[in-house]
């Protein structure tokens, strides 16, 4: 990831060794080698190395009067783009012939953002989403660090050149480091994903590397160099073992960053530096950029094809060796030749720009065309539709608002709540089409649509705005309402409620009472003559992790999700008993307006199935697929038609 280790003083073997340590740590961490659970700090090591090398290159050229922004960016392009583009193209081609449509669609978006050097921004934004993809579902996730580094390369030269002109380089680096680190400390607890993915919160790491420039200008005794190198390498090795994912970067991040800076400052003569300067370390350091690029797509596709289980030690060893082989090939036939190109700078820049633009067109079309479903047979396409989330029949009307049923008719009903209500679109869609009626849904997951109730945390204001917009719209019309939630997630201490019951003991009893008060108030606020409300009860959950991307058919075979055992019906009723009793009490207060549908009554017989005839009813442990929602809709058809009959009595009777 960092540029080459060549300075005026010659080749820096200890920097190549640091790069080897960093990239091997990242690869082994992603292979889930337990002693290196903190191997992700290899990226922090790369950032420190980059900060040192880039800043030194710029300052050296400024002092010689030879610095050129065009030459600087061309060097970065020659260094970064060829191998990056080759990796993205290879990943896309393998994905095109092997991945299901949803995953290929996601890969198209990832590739677009990686080519435009904004992948880190995409992952930050999407990490906040309710149905955010996991790392195992993102074949180009590792490109976030490259995008962040390229953003740093874009702004840092101007800052250094300007600082050099006013002779405040040291002050600029120090001030940038302090400001960035303070920003991290302020943000990491409220938006840890921003601190992790966004460039401003990583500037301090690059600046720690840049400070080495001033340290190495002083002659230090040999014993100081030895102590610095030994302490620095020890700090790195300790951090690889003890660092924990979560709130990162943090105060702990200073350990590997300062350790890396110490090793660089100590120079190549120290014994600790020589320990990471063997032939093997130098070879891995040379191919480290390509190794970083190819390792994650290889791991992703092997996991995707063979199944979601943990990699065995034998498979991990084979994968590591395979990754080394591909990395060497990338270095030998892509990296090295392009670095030595002698084409005129402006011509090279235009060629790179044209190639990136052409690839972006292809990758964006892949996203816009939903992963090219034409790659599947008609039978596979039908299965893919059934295995999508139960909201999928909805046609977008505006951002996070969609319509279903007969969309050309006036709106007759709206599904309100979080994603556990949106999933019933597929249950109502065929009924509304039969009745020539239109339904709507505001599809923002993870937010309660209840008066006086909000989840604490980063999404509080987003959820508040969404709730207020929906309730305001509902109060202005007279459509019937289907109201459902994952009721049980609004019982904990993460909920802000205006309906506190200090007269009740803390715990579940008080939480349910608060939820009941909020639901009563919500129904009262939207009640109108003739309006009907269907409450959807506690969801039946299955005791399995389901990777929804593995439910979709693909052009080539891959291991399916392991089958999930059915849930005992008595256990399912017991699990949702208190929620359903609370909803029943609310229903009985307004029996002329409110009806209760309990999913357990329609999903379960002696047991509650997770699959029917090889088709999954769930896309995760709680949400229904289209097939699952349709299964409920078919079994509860009479109740749903009774709810809808006020809207179109003639059509209901005719059917």
XYZ file of C-alpha atoms in Angstrom:
655
model
C 0.000 0.000 0.000
C 2.805 2.420 0.783
C 5.074 3.566 -1.987
C 8.471 2.018 -2.625
C 11.131 2.157 0.098
C 13.701 4.028 -1.982
C 15.087 7.243 -0.538
C 18.144 9.347 -1.269
C 20.038 7.102 1.126
C 19.115 4.000 -0.864
C 16.875 1.019 -0.288
C 15.342 0.772 3.206
C 15.121 -2.956 4.047
C 13.482 -2.378 7.437
C 10.581 -0.588 5.736
C 10.147 -3.488 3.340
C 10.180 -5.749 6.404
C 7.528 -3.653 8.125
C 5.357 -3.927 5.050
C 5.796 -7.700 5.131
C 4.785 -7.829 8.798
C 1.769 -5.619 8.112
C 0.409 -7.499 5.109
C 0.962 -10.977 6.586
C -0.822 -9.837 9.749
C -3.812 -8.624 7.719
C -3.996 -11.813 5.659
C -3.737 -14.129 8.684
C -6.302 -12.033 10.547
C -8.738 -12.454 7.644
C -7.991 -16.183 7.650
C -9.099 -16.055 11.308
C -5.800 -17.229 12.771
C -6.612 -16.731 16.467
C -3.235 -15.464 17.788
C -3.394 -12.655 15.206
C -6.945 -11.477 15.867
C -5.545 -7.940 15.954
C -3.893 -8.320 12.576
C -6.142 -5.613 11.170
C -3.658 -3.100 12.631
C -1.480 -3.966 9.648
C -3.445 -1.260 7.845
C -2.381 1.260 10.492
C 1.237 0.221 9.948
C 0.807 0.870 6.218
C -0.635 4.332 6.905
C 2.377 5.295 9.048
C 4.796 4.072 6.366
C 2.885 6.019 3.711
C 2.921 9.184 5.792
C 6.687 8.973 6.165
C 7.542 8.096 2.570
C 5.112 10.467 0.880
C 6.046 13.421 3.075
C 9.782 12.775 2.616
C 9.444 12.489 -1.180
C 7.536 15.780 -1.345
C 9.909 17.676 0.957
C 13.017 16.369 -0.812
C 11.684 17.475 -4.187
C 10.504 20.842 -2.844
C 13.999 21.495 -1.459
C 15.527 20.596 -4.846
C 12.961 22.762 -6.620
C 11.792 19.811 -8.710
C 8.387 19.053 -7.194
C 5.551 18.728 -9.730
C 1.961 17.959 -8.831
C 1.472 16.245 -12.195
C 4.512 14.019 -11.674
C 3.461 13.267 -8.099
C -0.034 12.139 -9.064
C 1.288 10.213 -12.057
C 3.681 8.289 -9.793
C 0.790 7.478 -7.488
C -1.317 6.388 -10.475
C 1.445 4.133 -11.823
C 1.970 2.680 -8.372
C -1.670 2.122 -7.410
C -3.941 1.855 -10.429
C -2.593 -1.016 -12.571
C -2.722 -3.689 -9.850
C -5.937 -2.251 -8.394
C -7.676 -2.252 -11.777
C -6.415 -5.764 -12.533
C -7.749 -7.023 -9.198
C -11.125 -5.361 -9.671
C -11.474 -6.692 -13.218
C -10.506 -10.234 -12.178
C -12.879 -10.128 -9.201
C -15.694 -8.824 -11.396
C -15.168 -11.506 -14.057
C -15.194 -14.330 -11.501
C -18.263 -12.776 -9.876
C -20.006 -12.457 -13.223
C -19.795 -16.192 -13.893
C -20.341 -17.380 -10.310
C -22.266 -14.973 -8.085
C -26.042 -14.688 -7.564
C -27.612 -11.524 -8.920
C -27.846 -9.721 -5.577
C -24.161 -10.312 -4.839
C -23.117 -9.332 -8.376
C -25.187 -6.174 -8.052
C -23.350 -5.376 -4.819
C -20.005 -6.167 -6.442
C -20.850 -3.736 -9.240
C -21.410 -0.988 -6.685
C -18.256 -1.878 -4.759
C -16.174 -1.883 -7.937
C -17.553 1.490 -9.015
C -16.661 3.113 -5.721
C -13.248 1.434 -5.554
C -12.392 2.711 -9.045
C -13.487 6.211 -8.029
C -11.510 6.025 -4.748
C -14.573 6.492 -2.556
C -15.050 2.904 -1.349
C -14.421 3.905 2.269
C -17.286 6.415 2.088
C -19.625 3.747 0.696
C -18.810 1.287 3.470
C -19.203 3.983 6.128
C -22.630 4.991 4.824
C -23.855 1.436 4.404
C -22.549 0.243 7.771
C -25.349 2.304 9.344
C -28.089 0.615 7.354
C -30.399 -1.867 9.055
C -29.664 -4.601 6.547
C -25.965 -3.757 6.232
C -23.929 -6.411 4.458
C -21.437 -8.385 6.508
C -17.768 -8.515 5.573
C -18.266 -12.001 4.085
C -20.718 -10.503 1.576
C -18.351 -7.813 0.230
C -15.668 -9.117 -2.142
C -13.906 -5.728 -2.407
C -14.245 -4.588 1.196
C -10.479 -4.260 1.610
C -10.352 -1.447 -0.965
C -11.636 0.965 1.689
C -8.065 1.535 2.898
C -6.814 2.219 -0.637
C -9.552 4.790 -1.210
C -8.718 6.449 2.098
C -5.017 6.517 1.223
C -5.698 7.968 -2.217
C -7.814 10.702 -0.633
C -4.869 11.496 1.630
C -2.546 11.595 -1.391
C -4.927 14.034 -3.051
C -4.838 16.654 -0.283
C -1.493 16.176 1.453
C 0.941 17.440 -1.239
C -0.701 20.873 -1.342
C -0.598 21.077 2.459
C 3.094 20.137 2.611
C 4.122 22.438 -0.253
C 2.254 25.366 1.306
C 3.733 24.634 4.727
C 7.236 24.445 3.232
C 6.758 27.824 1.604
C 5.968 29.385 4.999
C 8.547 27.212 6.805
C 5.974 25.624 9.118
C 6.142 21.989 7.983
C 6.732 20.607 11.468
C 3.972 22.734 12.953
C 1.567 21.702 10.182
C 2.245 17.996 10.711
C 1.919 18.283 14.492
C -1.271 20.363 14.336
C -2.821 17.981 11.788
C -2.001 14.976 13.964
C -3.437 16.532 17.118
C -6.599 17.759 15.395
C -7.200 14.378 13.756
C -6.641 12.429 16.979
C -8.906 14.717 18.995
C -11.575 14.251 16.321
C -11.221 10.479 16.671
C -11.670 10.630 20.435
C -14.794 12.770 20.022
C -16.383 10.697 17.267
C -15.436 7.067 17.890
C -18.035 6.505 20.621
C -20.935 7.992 18.688
C -19.995 6.934 15.146
C -17.242 4.329 15.289
C -17.727 3.530 11.591
C -16.895 7.116 10.618
C -13.735 7.019 12.728
C -12.739 3.735 11.111
C -13.500 4.443 7.447
C -13.109 8.192 6.870
C -9.822 9.859 5.990
C -9.876 12.854 8.388
C -9.875 10.466 11.355
C -6.791 8.629 10.072
C -4.624 11.667 9.284
C -2.879 11.365 12.651
C -1.470 7.979 11.589
C 0.063 9.404 8.413
C 1.395 12.332 10.460
C 3.045 10.025 12.992
C 4.981 8.621 10.060
C 5.812 12.114 8.800
C 7.329 13.137 12.148
C 10.082 10.557 11.614
C 11.561 12.913 9.007
C 12.537 15.319 11.788
C 13.669 12.622 14.212
C 16.082 11.057 11.723
C 17.771 14.410 11.078
C 19.446 14.113 14.466
C 22.315 11.730 15.033
C 21.349 9.279 17.723
C 23.699 6.967 19.590
C 23.699 3.329 18.526
C 22.153 2.208 21.811
C 19.231 4.622 21.285
C 18.642 3.196 17.795
C 18.727 -0.329 19.180
C 16.286 0.552 21.945
C 13.941 2.351 19.544
C 13.870 -0.518 17.066
C 13.387 -3.185 19.748
C 10.657 -1.227 21.524
C 8.955 -0.361 18.241
C 8.901 -3.916 16.949
C 7.714 -5.176 20.340
C 4.874 -2.635 20.318
C 3.801 -3.824 16.867
C 3.857 -7.506 17.827
C 1.940 -6.854 21.044
C -0.727 -4.859 19.205
C -1.200 -7.675 16.670
C -2.153 -9.927 19.547
C -4.142 -7.638 21.879
C -5.903 -5.154 19.577
C -9.658 -5.704 19.396
C -12.104 -4.746 16.690
C -14.867 -2.365 17.646
C -14.079 1.225 18.547
C -11.021 1.683 16.314
C -8.977 3.809 15.922
C -8.584 4.623 19.595
C -5.918 5.391 22.157
C -4.677 1.831 21.602
C -3.970 2.662 17.945
C -1.006 4.763 19.045
C 0.822 1.568 20.056
C 1.366 0.100 16.552
C 1.645 3.548 14.954
C 4.361 4.864 17.267
C 5.996 1.439 17.170
C 6.202 1.593 13.372
C 7.589 5.129 13.485
C 10.205 4.029 16.017
C 11.438 1.193 13.788
C 11.732 3.551 10.796
C 13.511 6.197 12.878
C 15.992 3.616 14.216
C 17.153 2.788 10.697
C 18.364 -0.422 9.157
C 21.446 -1.068 11.321
C 19.554 -1.983 14.505
C 19.345 -5.686 15.313
C 15.537 -5.596 15.540
C 15.407 -3.975 12.093
C 17.690 -6.662 10.701
C 15.363 -9.314 12.153
C 12.683 -8.224 9.679
C 15.114 -7.723 6.796
C 15.718 -11.323 5.765
C 15.283 -12.427 2.155
C 11.788 -13.782 2.860
C 10.671 -10.536 4.508
C 12.089 -8.473 1.649
C 10.334 -10.631 -0.948
C 6.970 -10.389 0.823
C 7.536 -6.666 1.315
C 8.131 -6.244 -2.413
C 4.852 -7.944 -3.322
C 2.928 -6.603 -0.301
C 0.692 -4.263 -2.305
C -0.398 -7.010 -4.683
C -0.676 -9.420 -1.763
C -3.024 -7.038 0.025
C -5.090 -6.560 -3.123
C -5.605 -10.215 -4.033
C -5.957 -11.812 -0.594
C -9.503 -10.755 0.237
C -11.193 -11.657 -3.086
C -9.561 -15.099 -2.903
C -10.759 -15.638 0.669
C -14.207 -14.327 -0.249
C -14.726 -16.666 -3.212
C -13.412 -19.735 -1.388
C -15.755 -19.070 1.524
C -18.624 -18.370 -0.841
C -18.145 -21.537 -2.882
C -17.290 -23.969 -0.078
C -19.723 -22.657 2.516
C -19.913 -20.335 5.507
C -18.099 -22.624 7.971
C -14.776 -21.652 9.509
C -11.740 -22.371 7.390
C -9.786 -25.425 8.533
C -6.030 -25.025 9.172
C -5.263 -27.055 6.048
C -7.503 -24.881 3.861
C -5.999 -21.745 5.421
C -2.467 -22.912 4.566
C -3.498 -23.657 0.978
C -5.224 -20.275 0.724
C -2.185 -18.441 2.045
C 0.094 -20.149 -0.482
C -2.398 -19.495 -3.293
C -2.556 -15.846 -2.293
C 1.236 -15.567 -2.392
C 1.271 -17.098 -5.883
C -1.349 -14.686 -7.239
C 0.366 -11.751 -5.545
C 3.705 -12.624 -7.134
C 2.030 -12.926 -10.546
C 0.367 -9.538 -10.091
C 3.664 -7.974 -9.043
C 5.637 -9.608 -11.848
C 3.275 -8.931 -14.743
C 1.237 -5.906 -13.634
C 2.934 -3.795 -10.964
C 6.534 -3.837 -12.109
C 5.991 -3.274 -15.873
C 3.661 -0.315 -15.395
C 5.954 1.388 -12.873
C 8.684 1.469 -15.506
C 6.500 2.981 -18.241
C 8.124 5.861 -20.116
C 4.996 7.166 -21.856
C 4.524 10.943 -21.666
C 2.908 11.903 -18.313
C -0.156 13.601 -19.751
C -0.793 10.700 -22.120
C -0.558 8.242 -19.224
C -2.971 10.271 -17.094
C -5.531 10.391 -19.911
C -5.179 6.651 -20.491
C -5.757 5.876 -16.831
C -8.718 8.251 -16.706
C -10.264 6.711 -19.824
C -9.797 3.155 -18.572
C -11.317 3.957 -15.177
C -14.250 5.766 -16.803
C -14.960 2.831 -19.131
C -14.862 0.321 -16.294
C -17.104 2.517 -14.136
C -19.728 2.471 -16.892
C -19.699 -1.356 -16.886
C -19.745 -1.747 -13.112
C -22.476 0.843 -12.638
C -24.619 -0.810 -15.313
C -24.199 -4.063 -13.375
C -25.593 -2.355 -10.280
C -28.352 -0.509 -12.132
C -29.476 -3.725 -13.862
C -29.734 -5.665 -10.598
C -26.806 -7.958 -11.247
C -27.925 -9.045 -14.735
C -30.564 -11.610 -13.832
C -30.593 -12.740 -17.457
C -27.598 -14.888 -16.491
C -30.072 -17.197 -14.677
C -32.523 -19.718 -16.112
C -36.286 -18.965 -15.804
C -36.533 -21.482 -12.950
C -33.620 -19.840 -11.117
C -35.136 -16.404 -11.650
C -38.383 -17.543 -10.045
C -36.500 -18.954 -7.058
C -34.468 -15.757 -6.754
C -37.711 -13.751 -6.553
C -39.132 -16.008 -3.853
C -35.934 -15.844 -1.805
C -35.813 -12.048 -1.713
C -36.959 -10.034 1.313
C -40.747 -9.915 1.737
C -40.758 -6.205 0.850
C -39.451 -6.862 -2.674
C -42.786 -6.723 -4.571
C -42.902 -3.039 -3.598
C -42.225 -0.564 -6.434
C -40.360 2.575 -5.415
C -42.451 5.743 -5.426
C -39.882 7.957 -3.727
C -36.900 7.455 -1.451
C -37.827 4.752 1.102
C -41.465 4.826 0.039
C -42.993 2.243 -2.289
C -46.306 0.925 -3.629
C -47.678 -2.570 -4.256
C -50.906 -4.241 -5.337
C -52.625 -2.411 -8.178
C -50.377 0.654 -8.125
C -52.580 2.586 -10.562
C -55.469 2.631 -8.066
C -55.881 5.089 -5.178
C -54.030 4.157 -1.981
C -56.225 2.044 0.279
C -53.825 0.853 2.970
C -50.349 1.506 4.308
C -47.956 -0.809 6.102
C -46.349 1.055 8.992
C -43.561 0.071 11.359
C -40.049 -1.278 11.061
C -38.785 -4.018 8.732
C -40.852 -6.627 10.587
C -43.949 -4.981 9.147
C -42.506 -4.182 5.700
C -41.906 -7.902 5.157
C -45.675 -8.431 4.803
C -45.838 -6.579 1.483
C -45.541 -9.957 -0.267
C -48.482 -11.270 1.788
C -50.799 -8.406 0.822
C -49.616 -7.823 -2.752
C -51.605 -10.642 -4.468
C -54.741 -9.860 -2.428
C -54.659 -6.177 -3.329
C -54.175 -7.033 -6.987
C -57.267 -9.252 -6.825
C -59.196 -6.432 -5.163
C -57.854 -3.777 -7.560
C -56.409 -1.815 -4.640
C -53.095 -0.108 -3.924
C -50.977 -0.414 -0.818
C -47.944 1.575 0.288
C -45.038 1.047 2.651
C -42.375 3.358 4.071
C -39.455 0.998 4.126
C -36.943 2.203 6.695
C -35.832 -0.650 8.928
C -34.877 -0.521 12.581
C -37.030 2.472 13.559
C -40.167 2.283 15.738
C -43.188 4.175 14.423
C -44.675 4.771 17.840
C -45.580 8.008 19.597
C -43.062 8.910 22.297
C -40.647 6.054 21.512
C -37.195 6.177 19.960
C -34.103 4.033 19.994
C -31.040 5.691 21.478
C -27.881 5.850 19.411
C -26.572 7.131 16.095
C -29.880 6.698 14.244
C -32.020 8.578 16.756
C -32.608 11.682 14.632
C -33.059 9.668 11.435
C -35.690 7.532 13.160
C -37.388 10.559 14.710
C -37.697 12.251 11.322
C -38.992 9.077 9.691
C -41.557 8.489 12.451
C -42.848 12.068 12.386
C -43.174 12.097 8.584
C -45.151 8.839 8.559
C -47.456 9.788 11.422
C -48.100 13.208 9.871
C -49.014 11.589 6.546
C -51.293 9.012 8.150
C -53.112 11.671 10.165
C -53.817 13.565 6.938
C -55.546 10.625 5.188
C -57.981 7.849 6.017
C -56.234 4.748 4.628
C -56.271 1.573 6.656
C -53.090 0.656 8.506
C -51.092 -2.498 9.077
C -48.893 -1.803 12.114
C -46.097 -4.184 13.092
C -42.686 -4.156 14.710
C -40.009 -6.390 16.112
C -41.747 -5.548 19.368
C -39.218 -7.295 21.581
C -36.279 -5.079 20.549
C -38.044 -2.014 21.962
C -38.159 -3.438 25.489
C -34.558 -2.794 26.508
C -32.708 0.139 28.006
C -31.737 1.424 24.555
C -35.249 2.811 24.138
C -36.272 6.359 24.973
C -39.911 6.381 26.066
C -42.363 9.079 27.127
C -44.441 6.396 28.850
C -42.213 5.447 31.744
C -43.863 3.408 34.499
C -41.792 3.960 37.655
C -44.628 2.366 39.634
C -43.718 -1.000 38.140
C -40.613 -3.101 38.816
C -37.763 -2.594 36.375
C -37.343 -5.201 33.677
C -39.715 -6.830 31.231
C -42.933 -5.874 33.043
C -42.123 -2.153 32.987
C -40.839 -2.317 29.383
C -44.030 -3.970 28.125
C -46.156 -1.445 30.002
C -44.193 1.404 28.386
C -44.595 -0.177 24.977
C -48.326 -0.631 25.571
C -48.654 3.046 26.506
C -46.835 4.098 23.332
C -48.995 1.834 21.157
C -52.213 3.114 22.778
C -51.121 6.690 22.166
C -50.160 5.938 18.544
C -53.525 4.360 17.765
C -55.356 7.224 19.472
C -53.379 9.784 17.446
C -54.360 8.244 14.084
C -57.886 7.054 14.936
C -60.594 8.214 12.538
C -64.158 7.103 11.847
C -64.066 4.085 9.555
C -60.315 3.560 9.745
C -59.174 0.030 10.549
C -55.846 -1.059 12.001
C -54.341 -4.528 11.783
C -51.700 -5.177 14.452
C -49.108 -7.819 13.592
C -47.998 -9.793 16.630
C -44.679 -11.177 17.817
C -42.514 -12.622 15.100
C -41.581 -16.299 15.178
C -37.788 -16.506 15.061
C -35.613 -19.425 14.038
C -32.459 -20.438 15.965
C -30.065 -20.204 13.013
C -27.869 -17.722 11.241
C -29.034 -17.412 7.636
C -26.823 -15.680 5.092
C -29.430 -14.119 2.805
C -26.942 -13.798 -0.064
C -26.569 -17.590 -0.051
C -30.298 -18.114 -0.645
C -30.108 -16.925 -4.226
C -29.433 -19.260 -7.178
C -26.290 -18.590 -9.205
C -24.999 -19.625 -12.648
C -22.544 -22.075 -11.011
C -22.853 -24.293 -7.932
C -21.964 -23.107 -4.441
C -22.672 -24.621 -1.025
C -26.149 -23.667 0.262
C -27.004 -22.522 3.760
C -27.148 -25.427 6.208
C -30.764 -26.433 6.857
C -32.257 -24.907 9.996
C -34.319 -27.150 12.288
C -38.005 -26.300 12.649
C -39.095 -24.501 15.817
C -41.425 -26.253 18.244
C -44.817 -24.512 18.060
C -45.328 -24.516 21.836
C -41.929 -22.910 22.328
C -42.720 -20.274 19.673
C -46.021 -19.407 21.383
C -44.276 -19.138 24.748
C -41.551 -16.892 23.322
C -44.096 -14.372 21.997
C -46.697 -14.791 24.742
C -46.224 -11.554 26.694
C -45.987 -9.405 23.573
C -49.099 -10.998 22.077
C -50.983 -10.619 25.367
C -50.113 -6.923 25.407
C -51.269 -6.520 21.800
C -54.469 -8.387 22.623
C -55.199 -5.932 25.461
C -54.708 -2.998 23.065
C -56.990 -4.658 20.515
C -59.768 -5.211 23.052
C -59.857 -1.498 23.903
C -60.987 -0.678 20.323
C -62.452 -3.876 18.881
C -64.383 -1.997 16.197
C -61.156 -0.548 14.777
C -58.248 -2.821 15.744
C -57.614 -6.446 14.737
C -54.694 -8.629 15.821
C -52.886 -11.095 13.567
C -50.471 -13.398 15.380
C -47.952 -14.932 12.959
C -47.541 -18.002 15.176
C -51.178 -18.961 14.485
C -50.586 -19.170 10.747
C -46.945 -20.171 10.404
C -46.992 -23.041 12.876
C -48.794 -26.363 13.179
C -46.968 -28.833 15.404
C -43.800 -26.975 14.470
C -42.838 -23.754 12.722
C -40.942 -24.424 9.473
C -37.940 -22.491 8.233
C -38.271 -23.972 4.722
C -41.010 -25.343 2.496
C -40.281 -27.559 -0.500
C -36.646 -26.456 -0.538
C -37.484 -22.745 -0.440
C -36.454 -20.696 2.585
C -39.246 -18.857 4.409
C -36.686 -16.726 6.269
C -33.869 -14.542 4.959
C -32.277 -14.332 8.403
C -33.258 -15.454 11.884
C -36.365 -13.248 11.935
C -37.300 -11.676 8.588
C -39.484 -13.442 6.039
C -38.528 -13.933 2.438
C -41.154 -13.331 -0.257
C -41.944 -17.050 0.030
C -42.347 -16.753 3.804
C -44.620 -13.725 3.588
C -46.698 -15.397 0.870
C -46.981 -18.525 3.025
C -48.422 -16.438 5.869
C -50.664 -14.565 3.434
C -52.093 -17.767 1.993
C -52.784 -19.343 5.386
C -54.206 -16.110 6.821
C -56.112 -15.171 3.664
C -59.556 -15.106 5.276
C -58.402 -12.834 8.092
C -56.613 -10.496 5.719
C -59.635 -10.291 3.415
C -61.866 -9.568 6.398
C -59.568 -6.672 7.226
C -59.611 -5.424 3.623
C -63.310 -5.899 2.878
C -64.362 -2.398 3.920
C -62.205 -1.136 1.080
C -63.826 -3.082 -1.723
C -66.765 -5.195 -0.546
C -67.946 -6.262 -3.979
C -64.578 -7.583 -5.087
C -64.036 -9.404 -1.783
C -67.382 -11.196 -2.090
C -66.683 -12.070 -5.696
C -63.472 -13.798 -4.661
